[in-house]
Structures are given as C-alpha cells and as structure tokens.
Amino acid sequence: MNKQGNLAAVALALALGAGGARAQSPGLTIGAVYVGSVNDYGYNRSFHDALTQVCKDLPGARLLEAENVPESAEVERVMEGMIQQGARLVFPTSFGYQDSARRVAKRHKDVAFEFAGDGPTARNFGVFFGSTQAAWYPMGVAAGKMTRSGKLGFVIGMPIGYALGNVNAFEMGARSVNPRATTTVVVTGGWSDKAKEAGAANALLDQGCDVVAMHVDSPTTIIQTVEARGAMSIGFQSVEARALAPKGWITGLGFNWAPFITKEAKAVMANKFQGEAVYQGLGEMVVMAPFGASVPPDVQALVNAAAAKVAKGYNPFTGPLKDNLGRQELPPGATIGADQMGGLNWYVEGVIGKVK
Amino acid sequence: MPEATRLRSLRATPAWRTGTRGAAVCALALAVFAAILLVAGKDPVRACADTFKATLASGYGLSELLVRMTPLLLTAVAVALPSRLGLINVGGEGQLYLGAWLASAGALAFPSWPAWALLPLVLVLGFLGGALWAAIPGLLRAARLVNETIATLLLNYVAPLIVSYYVFGPWRSTESSAYPQSAAFADAALLPPLFDTRVHAGLFIALAALGCYWLLMEKTRWGVDMRAIGGNPEAARRLGLPVRTWIVAALALGGGLAGLAGMGEAMGIHGRLREGLSPGYGFTGFLISWLAGGRPLGILFMAFLFAILTAAGDTLQITQGLPYSAINILLALILFIVLARRPARGGGR
Amino acid sequence: MTTPLALGVLAGAVLSGTSLLYATLGETLGERAGIVNLGLEGIMLLGASTGFALCAVSGSPWLGLGGAALAGGLANLGFGWLVVARRANQLASGLAMLFFSLGASALVGAPHMGAVIRGLPKWRPAFLAALPWVRGTTLFNYDLLIWIAVPVAVLVWWALFRTRWGLGIRAVGESPAAAYASGRNPAALQYQALAAGGVLGGLAGAHLSLSLTLTWAEYMTSGRGFIAIALVIFSKWRPLRAVAGALLFGGAEALQLQLQARGAEVSPFLLEMCPYLLTILVLLAWGGSRRFFAPAALGRTFYGPD
C-alpha cells in the first residue's frame, strides 16, 4: 500500500478506536451474497459493479463475494463464513435469502445487514430496493409507442409483488399512449432458468408480441432471443445489455446502488449504522438506459417527459384501478406506496395473465 | 516380543485395514485436488487451513457439521436398509421432499395444537410421506412390474414438483411479497434447536435411526437372515420367507427415514416449506451408503467426511473465489479412487 | 399474426427436444451395450461448458461444438474405464461422474460467464420461409444440430441394427459372455459405444449453450439428463422412437409456456411431471415383460438378481 493508503488506514483505525469500536482491520470488510453469477449482465452484476466501485473509493475497504449461492440453507453458512472473515456489512442480495439473513442478523448484533427486499427493520438490519415499479411507467410509454401489433410481452421469474407491480406500471404506461395495448405475462418459475427464458420469449413472440420486457436476473437470453427474431426489447437490471440488441433495443432500466452503499458503508465505519427501509426511484437508485437507434425523437421526448413526471413523485398506482378480472382493486384516491408493493397480488386491466 | 505381536494383531483387524485404506484414498484424492487447485491458480495449503478453521476450529463450525450430517445420515440409511435385500434405492431425494410435504400439510392444518401433540404428528407424517413414496416402487418391484432402481429414480423428480406446486399455489404465504413459500409453521411444529445453534432435534432422530438400523442388522433374526441370504430372493423364496412383503417393507422403511430427513429440513432449519430443501442429499446418501458398504459405523464416518467436504466448498468460495461446485471434484476423486480399486464382487452392489 | 397453439408447441418442442434427443441417443448406445450412465447430466454439462468456453475464447461456435463433442466423448470413456476395466458399480460410477462433471463444468465455465457469443448460425430454406404459417415463427429456422438431429437418429438406428458393429454392441448388451465366445471383444465394443454416446451427450449440452440460450450457467441442464434416461426406457431403447419421445417430452415444457402466453391457467409443475409419470406408466403397460425390450446385461444393473 502506498503512503497515502497507509495514512488513511491509520486514521481510520484511530477514528474507530476513538469511537470505542472493535477495530479488527483498518478498513471495512463488506460481504455480498449473490444468487447468480456477477457476469450476468443483470441484477447480480449491478451489485457487483457498485460494490467494487465503493470498495475502490473507500480507503482500506475489502469486498468478499459469494456467487451462485442458492436460496436454501447454504446461505446462512455463507454469511457466517463472511462474518468470520471479518465482514461488518453484509448484503444478501436475493429475495429468498430473507429468512436466513434475519437469523444471522439476530445472532450477530454488531454486524450490519442491508437486505435487498422488504420486511421489518431492526437496529442492525435495513431493507432497501430501487422502486422500479413507477419507473416501468415510462418504459410502458416507450413500448406503447413503438409497438406495431399492440401486443407487449413480459417475462418474469417469480410471481412476487414487485414483479407484478413492474408489469402493472408497464401496462399502465403503455395504455396511456396506446389504449389498445396489452401485456402478456409468462412466468418461468426461477430467477435464472435460461432455457425456460428462451422458451418464454419464443412463446410470447409466437403470440404476436413485438416488444418484450422482462424481470429476471439476467436479461441476456431473452434479449438475444428477441433480437434474433427481429422484435424489440426493453431491458432490465442492467443498462449494459443494450449492446446485445443493436437493432431492437428501445430503452431499459438499471440500478445505481453505489451512492446508497457508500452512505451505509460510511455509517458502519462511523458506528452510526441504523437499519431503515430505503426505497429510491427513478433518478436515484433506478436509472434509465440510453435509447436505441430506432427510437424516433418524438417518442424519446414523450418517454423523457413521463420519466420526469415519475421522478417528481407521480405514482401510477393511484385509484380508481381495476384488475384484469374486472374487480376494482383501488378505490378513487387510494394509492399503493413503495413499501406496500411487496403485497401486490393482482394484474391491472390489459394484462393477460393469471396470478397463481 | 509381546509388543510386536500386539501391533501385528492390531494391524490385522478389519477396522485398521479399512481405516488405513480410507486414509490412503483420501490422501490421494486430496493430492490430485490440490494439483487441480494449483492449476486453477488457487492456494491449496491455505484452502486446507481455511477449511479447518471454518469447520473444526470453532463451535459454530462444528455445529454446522452436525447440521449437514443430520439429513445425510438419514438418507444414507434410507439406501443401506433396502440394500441389505439387494434393493437399490436411488429415490432418497423424492422421499425426502414428500416427507417434508406431508409433514408440512400437518403443521399447516393444525397450527393451534400444542407442541406435545403437533411435534409427534409431524414426525409421523414426515415418516409416512417418505414411506408411501418409496412403497410405490416397492409394490411395483414386488409385483415384478418395474425395477425399483428406475422407479425410485423417476419418482425423484416428481416429488419436488409436487412441493413446488403447493408452494406456488394453495399453500403460498401472502406475507413478505408473496415469495413462493408456505406460511411459517407454528412454533409448536418446529424441531427444537440445541443451544444457540442450528443443530436441531433431528440429529437425535438421525442417530437413533442409525442405531436402530444397527440393531436390526446385528441383533434381530431378520437382519441376520437377510445378511445370510445376501439379497438372493430365490433362496429366500425357497426358504418360504415372505419376500414380497419384505421388499415393500424395506423400501418403505428406508423411504420413511428419508422422509424424516425432509421433515427435519423443513421443521428444523427453514421453519416453512419451500423449494430447494435438498441440494442432492438423496444422491449423496446413496454414495455414503455405498462407500460405507452399508455398515452403520461407516455411514457415520462417511457422513462426517462429506459434511467437511461440503463445508470446504463454502469456505473456498469465500476465501479463494472458487466456484462452490468445484468441491464436487474432490468428492468425485474420492469416489473414483474407491471405484477403481474395488474389484467387482459378483456384479457389485 | 399469432401462431396457433399446436404450431407454437411444435416449434418449442423442436427447440427444446433437440438436446434431449441427442442425449437420449447417446445413452441408448451405451445402454444397448449393457451400461447405464446415471451421470448423463454431467456429460451434457461438460459439453455445454466446454463448448461455450471454447466459443467465447476463439469466437468460433464450430470449435466450441467440436470441443464439446470431444469433452463428452473423453468423459464417457473415463466412465467406461471405471465400469468396464475396473468392473465398478455402474450406478455409483455414474453418480461419481455426475459430481465430477458438476465441478469440472463449473471450473471450465466460470471465467467465461457473461461472455457474449455468436452462437451457431441458423438457416431456413427460402421455399419454407415463404409459407404463411412458417414466416415469423421459429419453425425451420434451425442451426446445424437441429437439422441433422433426425438424420443422426437414423444413423444411430442404422448403426445399431444394420451393421456388424451394431450387432456386436447389441450382443454385448444381451450377454457379454456369449459375445466373447463368438469372437468379439466385449470391452472394446463397450468402449466404442460409450465413446460415441459421450460425443452425442456432449453435443446435447452444447446445443443448450451454443444455440438455445447463448450463455453458460452452472447446472443449466436442469435435470434434462435424467429426463433423457427416462426417455431411453420410454422409447424402448430404439433410436427412432426416441425422436417421437423427445418431441413429446420437449413439448411438455413448451406447452406450459405457450399456454401461459395465451393467458391460460395451467400449472407448470403438473406438466413437468408428465415425462416421468408417462415413463412409469409405460413401464407398467409393458406389464413386467420389459425383459424383451431391455438389453439383458443391462438387466443385471437395472433389474437386480431376479
């Protein structure tokens, strides 16, 4: 390490020592657990990129990563292992890690946890996520304008409330510019079952959908399948995926976790960590991808306007809203906030699909 | 000289021979694995040290070894028991899932029962679930319709689908963003943990099962008869023994034990029913039983070995960035060496 | 323009059934010689990861395909050495192979995960593309492996039932002792069958990574190897029936996705059970006379000391 690094480390150690904390190592050790590979051009990569960046920026910080950890009993062991290696801030990034993460957090009150999901918080257990739902509204606007057949497709991995919310906002955005647009949903049953994703994309295209969006861990298989058949795609989880669809890319959503992670890491280092529920939307944790070459300027303007509306606080989930079975789910004036999105269990009018 | 004689007679015992042979196999496999690690750019010595630290050098590590061993012991006996009749049970996975499923059905149906009623209920249901699932291939084999190897293998994949169906559908919990899993079981249905670890009462069930298996094989007439006949149904039939009943019973008993493993995972570790309960415990149990020759003490030792190996896999991923799957190579190397050494005894078991 | 359900399912069945077919054909060869390989899943994984890695490194999917075939063949030969030369228990050896391949494929594929590859090129003859119900679908727009899938099945059938070599393989599968007595070399024949079977298994895996999904993920075969083992039984160890079986089993997966895309409610899990349940039912229907269909020496492993 160079002189500045050393000085920083010593300063940090002194600061920690002054705060009365157990300074095990001069820098912060962060542990991250991923359900897939960090090279997935998608969800896991977004965390990997952000965490690596943060660890580069923070002096003395160290990153421990475990990939391909299934949502099973293994997770607890992995997190414990990281804590044994000195991790003081742990990111269980996949939804199904929740139970295990909470148990480990109870056992290690001096380790901070930031869970990518929802649920109750504790002093050392915070939850966070990007509120993607509202951000899908401008995506729907883009799809609604670009579709020629009026049929949009959406592939989701697991039918959880957040995914349903994404679909709903997408459809509402599409309907706002194209009243006859429909969104057909296919569920693959897993966050990254590649063969099923290809099959799902093909099935949607067979049905006449010409724009396909997705909520799975990695958009690559779906985008590549769709591109090969000459249809258009809207990406999710990573803005880099647009490289895969030079012709058909419309736009997409990605995540920018780095500012939030930096803030929490600094809090841990200053011993001021307090678990909270943090949901940020478009413009903060959620970012919009650049437009594809085929998107005309007037569509871009419409989409940007919708995005600006959302960033200023527009919530598409405002009643009255009917579900796709005709029942009224939201009375006039009622809203669904980001913290309630997890409990969503219906599809909005215009979505073709059944919530199992 | 008395010392030399004693040493010679010690070295002649089967335990010594098996022990040294086992040690030699492990050493060879470790050497090859270390070479592979070096080629992959990792540090084998550090890997060893890290594994030791993570498993044997800490209370948590030891407790996690026991957590890993619990289902392995049960699935291994699930294979060993029928193997005494020459039956091959590769269906541990499926029996495990079905035991978990049936036990969950009970826990979800009677959440208000007190622990002294609910816990025995889920235990019985867990056993029954696995037993029924194995009885199907047992009946098919007894009726000489379908071989149990194929039947248990095929049913392996049906059982997790049944669990998935219920977890995505009728039993899906509405709490916490509707992630596909069942509602959390009432505390009364959960297997009590030991101290502050994840080791749960299932461990005692597993050890008891192992003990019963030993008793059955060594001390009962049935067990002795079985060993004598050595899995030859013709001889058994000529002796007038009720072979068909025994086939179904042996498979059902074995399946029931695997079902208890599933119940243990659901009630002892997760506290609810969900997908992914078993990372291949059924198949690992088959290999453990096979490596141990179906002997109870061997099963105990092999389960312990496998627990350490899987723990090593976790550790290596965190400390060296090796994919967890890579540890399967070490497992396979041990198996290869054993397989390559043993000459077949009339077709092998 | 929407595709009718039947066509959509057929199209999906062809895509997902191709790798099943190759794996089934490979396993059929081995089982005809009297050897069952429970580690077929592993052979497929090795093919998938080797193929993907080579393609990512070299940019050529053909090199990847060749590498996958080679990897599968070599791995199956290793398995063959255990069961033929060392006379090891076939089931345990197969599972050992499975574990090894899980790890080896992960190691091979890990550095290349996320690489974007070109994949196998697809061709569609112009006269077919002009047909109204074909245009816009995936029908007949296939890569090499799909185009030659049925010819390969015919080739395997021809090899097994119309050549002296095939006769030898089947003889070994019925009774190694009798084959030896008639002047054949059972061990050599078994190795040959396993080598060919391994090549096919490797190609099966390569199709998944180089064509269907254009990616590599650990354990991406998701149990297809075991479905293939069931399919071998289901098709009575006959390569031509395997084609129909692969379409059927592949269709089950395609069906549930196609139905979802039409807004129909069907449980994917119930559909996915079908291949296994069908196979058991078929075995029941044969009513215990499976001896007439299965190679007899295979019996000793599969059917026990009856």
PDB file of C-alpha atoms in Angstrom, chain B residues 36 40 86 88 90 140-141 144-151 153-155 157-158 161-162 164-166 168 231-233 237 275 280 283-284 286-287 290 322-329 331-333 335-336 339-344 347-349, chain C residues 38 81-82 86-89 91-104 106-107 110 218-219 223 226 229-230 233 237 267-270 272-277 279-280 283-284 286-291 300-306:
ATOM      1  CA  ILE B  36      -6.188 -29.047  -9.756  1.00  0.00           C
ATOM      2  CA  ALA B  40      -6.738 -23.094 -11.356  1.00  0.00           C
ATOM      3  CA  GLY B  86     -30.331 -56.335  -2.713  1.00  0.00           C
ATOM      4  CA  ILE B  88     -31.351 -50.296  -4.918  1.00  0.00           C
ATOM      5  CA  VAL B  90     -31.839 -44.040  -5.560  1.00  0.00           C
ATOM      6  CA  LEU B 140     -44.085 -52.284  -8.348  1.00  0.00           C
ATOM      7  CA  ARG B 141     -40.967 -54.312  -7.711  1.00  0.00           C
ATOM      8  CA  ARG B 144     -42.251 -57.712 -10.695  1.00  0.00           C
ATOM      9  CA  LEU B 145     -43.561 -54.929 -12.894  1.00  0.00           C
ATOM     10  CA  VAL B 146     -40.950 -52.212 -12.632  1.00  0.00           C
ATOM     11  CA  ASN B 147     -37.475 -52.363 -11.237  1.00  0.00           C
ATOM     12  CA  GLU B 148     -37.086 -50.246  -8.122  1.00  0.00           C
ATOM     13  CA  THR B 149     -33.940 -48.541  -9.389  1.00  0.00           C
ATOM     14  CA  ILE B 150     -35.825 -46.963 -12.244  1.00  0.00           C
ATOM     15  CA  ALA B 151     -38.994 -46.337 -10.293  1.00  0.00           C
ATOM     16  CA  LEU B 153     -35.140 -42.614  -9.836  1.00  0.00           C
ATOM     17  CA  LEU B 154     -38.139 -41.367 -11.788  1.00  0.00           C
ATOM     18  CA  LEU B 155     -40.206 -40.526  -8.739  1.00  0.00           C
ATOM     19  CA  TYR B 157     -38.273 -35.690  -9.898  1.00  0.00           C
ATOM     20  CA  VAL B 158     -41.982 -35.847  -9.333  1.00  0.00           C
ATOM     21  CA  LEU B 161     -42.635 -30.722  -8.408  1.00  0.00           C
ATOM     22  CA  ILE B 162     -45.434 -31.582  -6.001  1.00  0.00           C
ATOM     23  CA  SER B 164     -43.372 -26.572  -5.942  1.00  0.00           C
ATOM     24  CA  TYR B 165     -46.993 -26.845  -6.956  1.00  0.00           C
ATOM     25  CA  TYR B 166     -48.193 -26.379  -3.398  1.00  0.00           C
ATOM     26  CA  PHE B 168     -46.612 -21.621  -5.634  1.00  0.00           C
ATOM     27  CA  GLY B 231     -30.045 -60.425  -1.322  1.00  0.00           C
ATOM     28  CA  ASN B 232     -30.842 -63.604  -3.198  1.00  0.00           C
ATOM     29  CA  PRO B 233     -34.609 -63.692  -3.486  1.00  0.00           C
ATOM     30  CA  ARG B 237     -38.403 -67.817  -1.534  1.00  0.00           C
ATOM     31  CA  GLU B 275     -38.310 -25.178  -2.884  1.00  0.00           C
ATOM     32  CA  GLY B 280     -28.881 -33.568  -3.525  1.00  0.00           C
ATOM     33  CA  PHE B 283     -27.825 -38.914  -4.062  1.00  0.00           C
ATOM     34  CA  THR B 284     -25.150 -38.069  -1.541  1.00  0.00           C
ATOM     35  CA  PHE B 286     -26.610 -43.180  -1.816  1.00  0.00           C
ATOM     36  CA  LEU B 287     -22.903 -42.581  -2.245  1.00  0.00           C
ATOM     37  CA  TRP B 290     -22.273 -47.331  -0.965  1.00  0.00           C
ATOM     38  CA  LEU B 322     -13.518 -20.908  -6.299  1.00  0.00           C
ATOM     39  CA  PRO B 323     -16.999 -21.816  -7.501  1.00  0.00           C
ATOM     40  CA  TYR B 324     -18.715 -23.866  -4.846  1.00  0.00           C
ATOM     41  CA  SER B 325     -19.312 -26.625  -7.377  1.00  0.00           C
ATOM     42  CA  ALA B 326     -15.588 -27.263  -7.620  1.00  0.00           C
ATOM     43  CA  ILE B 327     -15.614 -29.217  -4.369  1.00  0.00           C
ATOM     44  CA  ASN B 328     -17.652 -31.826  -6.174  1.00  0.00           C
ATOM     45  CA  ILE B 329     -14.451 -32.667  -7.987  1.00  0.00           C
ATOM     46  CA  LEU B 331     -15.822 -35.764  -3.838  1.00  0.00           C
ATOM     47  CA  ALA B 332     -15.734 -37.408  -7.232  1.00  0.00           C
ATOM     48  CA  LEU B 333     -11.990 -38.089  -6.961  1.00  0.00           C
ATOM     49  CA  LEU B 335     -15.261 -41.965  -5.389  1.00  0.00           C
ATOM     50  CA  PHE B 336     -13.173 -42.628  -8.485  1.00  0.00           C
ATOM     51  CA  LEU B 339     -14.444 -47.377  -7.535  1.00  0.00           C
ATOM     52  CA  ALA B 340     -11.259 -48.076  -9.402  1.00  0.00           C
ATOM     53  CA  ARG B 341      -9.808 -50.095  -6.594  1.00  0.00           C
ATOM     54  CA  ARG B 342     -12.644 -52.386  -5.748  1.00  0.00           C
ATOM     55  CA  PRO B 343     -12.856 -55.454  -7.921  1.00  0.00           C
ATOM     56  CA  ALA B 344     -16.459 -56.378  -8.524  1.00  0.00           C
ATOM     57  CA  GLY B 347     -21.745 -57.660 -10.041  1.00  0.00           C
ATOM     58  CA  GLY B 348     -21.085 -55.295  -7.205  1.00  0.00           C
ATOM     59  CA  ARG B 349     -23.692 -53.722  -5.011  1.00  0.00           C
TER      60      ARG B 349
ATOM     61  CA  LEU C  38     -26.570 -42.008 -14.419  1.00  0.00           C
ATOM     62  CA  TRP C  81     -12.796 -47.311 -17.835  1.00  0.00           C
ATOM     63  CA  LEU C  82     -14.336 -47.488 -14.380  1.00  0.00           C
ATOM     64  CA  ARG C  86     -12.384 -51.956 -13.180  1.00  0.00           C
ATOM     65  CA  ARG C  87     -15.828 -53.544 -13.196  1.00  0.00           C
ATOM     66  CA  ALA C  88     -17.093 -50.884 -10.826  1.00  0.00           C
ATOM     67  CA  ASN C  89     -20.706 -50.493  -9.820  1.00  0.00           C
ATOM     68  CA  LEU C  91     -24.816 -46.625 -10.588  1.00  0.00           C
ATOM     69  CA  ALA C  92     -22.167 -45.370  -8.206  1.00  0.00           C
ATOM     70  CA  SER C  93     -19.796 -44.668 -11.074  1.00  0.00           C
ATOM     71  CA  GLY C  94     -22.448 -42.733 -12.896  1.00  0.00           C
ATOM     72  CA  LEU C  95     -23.173 -40.602  -9.847  1.00  0.00           C
ATOM     73  CA  ALA C  96     -19.465 -40.065  -9.325  1.00  0.00           C
ATOM     74  CA  MET C  97     -19.269 -38.892 -12.930  1.00  0.00           C
ATOM     75  CA  LEU C  98     -22.165 -36.551 -12.254  1.00  0.00           C
ATOM     76  CA  PHE C  99     -20.445 -34.960  -9.271  1.00  0.00           C
ATOM     77  CA  PHE C 100     -17.184 -34.647 -11.140  1.00  0.00           C
ATOM     78  CA  SER C 101     -18.857 -33.008 -14.087  1.00  0.00           C
ATOM     79  CA  LEU C 102     -20.766 -30.583 -11.881  1.00  0.00           C
ATOM     80  CA  GLY C 103     -17.484 -29.337 -10.546  1.00  0.00           C
ATOM     81  CA  ALA C 104     -15.424 -29.536 -13.703  1.00  0.00           C
ATOM     82  CA  ALA C 106     -18.259 -25.018 -13.227  1.00  0.00           C
ATOM     83  CA  LEU C 107     -14.498 -24.552 -13.271  1.00  0.00           C
ATOM     84  CA  ALA C 110     -16.606 -19.742 -14.611  1.00  0.00           C
ATOM     85  CA  GLU C 218     -23.995 -23.695 -13.576  1.00  0.00           C
ATOM     86  CA  TYR C 219     -26.281 -26.696 -13.752  1.00  0.00           C
ATOM     87  CA  GLY C 223     -32.378 -32.350 -14.993  1.00  0.00           C
ATOM     88  CA  PHE C 226     -32.369 -37.652 -16.163  1.00  0.00           C
ATOM     89  CA  ILE C 229     -32.553 -41.607 -19.128  1.00  0.00           C
ATOM     90  CA  ALA C 230     -36.309 -41.931 -18.722  1.00  0.00           C
ATOM     91  CA  ILE C 233     -36.703 -46.512 -21.440  1.00  0.00           C
ATOM     92  CA  TRP C 237     -34.046 -48.455 -26.474  1.00  0.00           C
ATOM     93  CA  SER C 267     -49.641 -25.461 -13.548  1.00  0.00           C
ATOM     94  CA  PRO C 268     -46.150 -25.731 -14.976  1.00  0.00           C
ATOM     95  CA  PHE C 269     -45.283 -28.205 -12.266  1.00  0.00           C
ATOM     96  CA  LEU C 270     -48.017 -30.649 -13.160  1.00  0.00           C
ATOM     97  CA  GLU C 272     -43.308 -31.031 -15.894  1.00  0.00           C
ATOM     98  CA  MET C 273     -44.177 -34.201 -14.041  1.00  0.00           C
ATOM     99  CA  CYS C 274     -45.557 -35.738 -17.201  1.00  0.00           C
ATOM    100  CA  PRO C 275     -42.364 -37.182 -18.713  1.00  0.00           C
ATOM    101  CA  TYR C 276     -41.586 -39.105 -15.564  1.00  0.00           C
ATOM    102  CA  LEU C 277     -45.101 -40.287 -14.899  1.00  0.00           C
ATOM    103  CA  THR C 279     -42.421 -43.380 -18.383  1.00  0.00           C
ATOM    104  CA  ILE C 280     -43.604 -45.196 -15.288  1.00  0.00           C
ATOM    105  CA  LEU C 283     -43.273 -49.481 -17.912  1.00  0.00           C
ATOM    106  CA  LEU C 284     -46.423 -50.633 -16.178  1.00  0.00           C
ATOM    107  CA  TRP C 286     -45.400 -53.452 -20.626  1.00  0.00           C
ATOM    108  CA  GLY C 287     -46.555 -55.485 -17.669  1.00  0.00           C
ATOM    109  CA  GLY C 288     -43.268 -56.817 -16.489  1.00  0.00           C
ATOM    110  CA  SER C 289     -42.265 -58.088 -19.884  1.00  0.00           C
ATOM    111  CA  ARG C 290     -39.598 -55.472 -20.077  1.00  0.00           C
ATOM    112  CA  ARG C 291     -37.089 -58.223 -20.418  1.00  0.00           C
ATOM    113  CA  ARG C 300     -28.025 -57.053 -14.124  1.00  0.00           C
ATOM    114  CA  THR C 301     -27.544 -53.463 -13.149  1.00  0.00           C
ATOM    115  CA  PHE C 302     -31.064 -52.260 -13.555  1.00  0.00           C
ATOM    116  CA  TYR C 303     -33.035 -55.313 -12.766  1.00  0.00           C
ATOM    117  CA  GLY C 304     -31.072 -56.896  -9.992  1.00  0.00           C
ATOM    118  CA  PRO C 305     -30.608 -60.542  -9.296  1.00  0.00           C
ATOM    119  CA  ASP C 306     -34.087 -61.568 -10.379  1.00  0.00           C
TER     120      ASP C 306
END
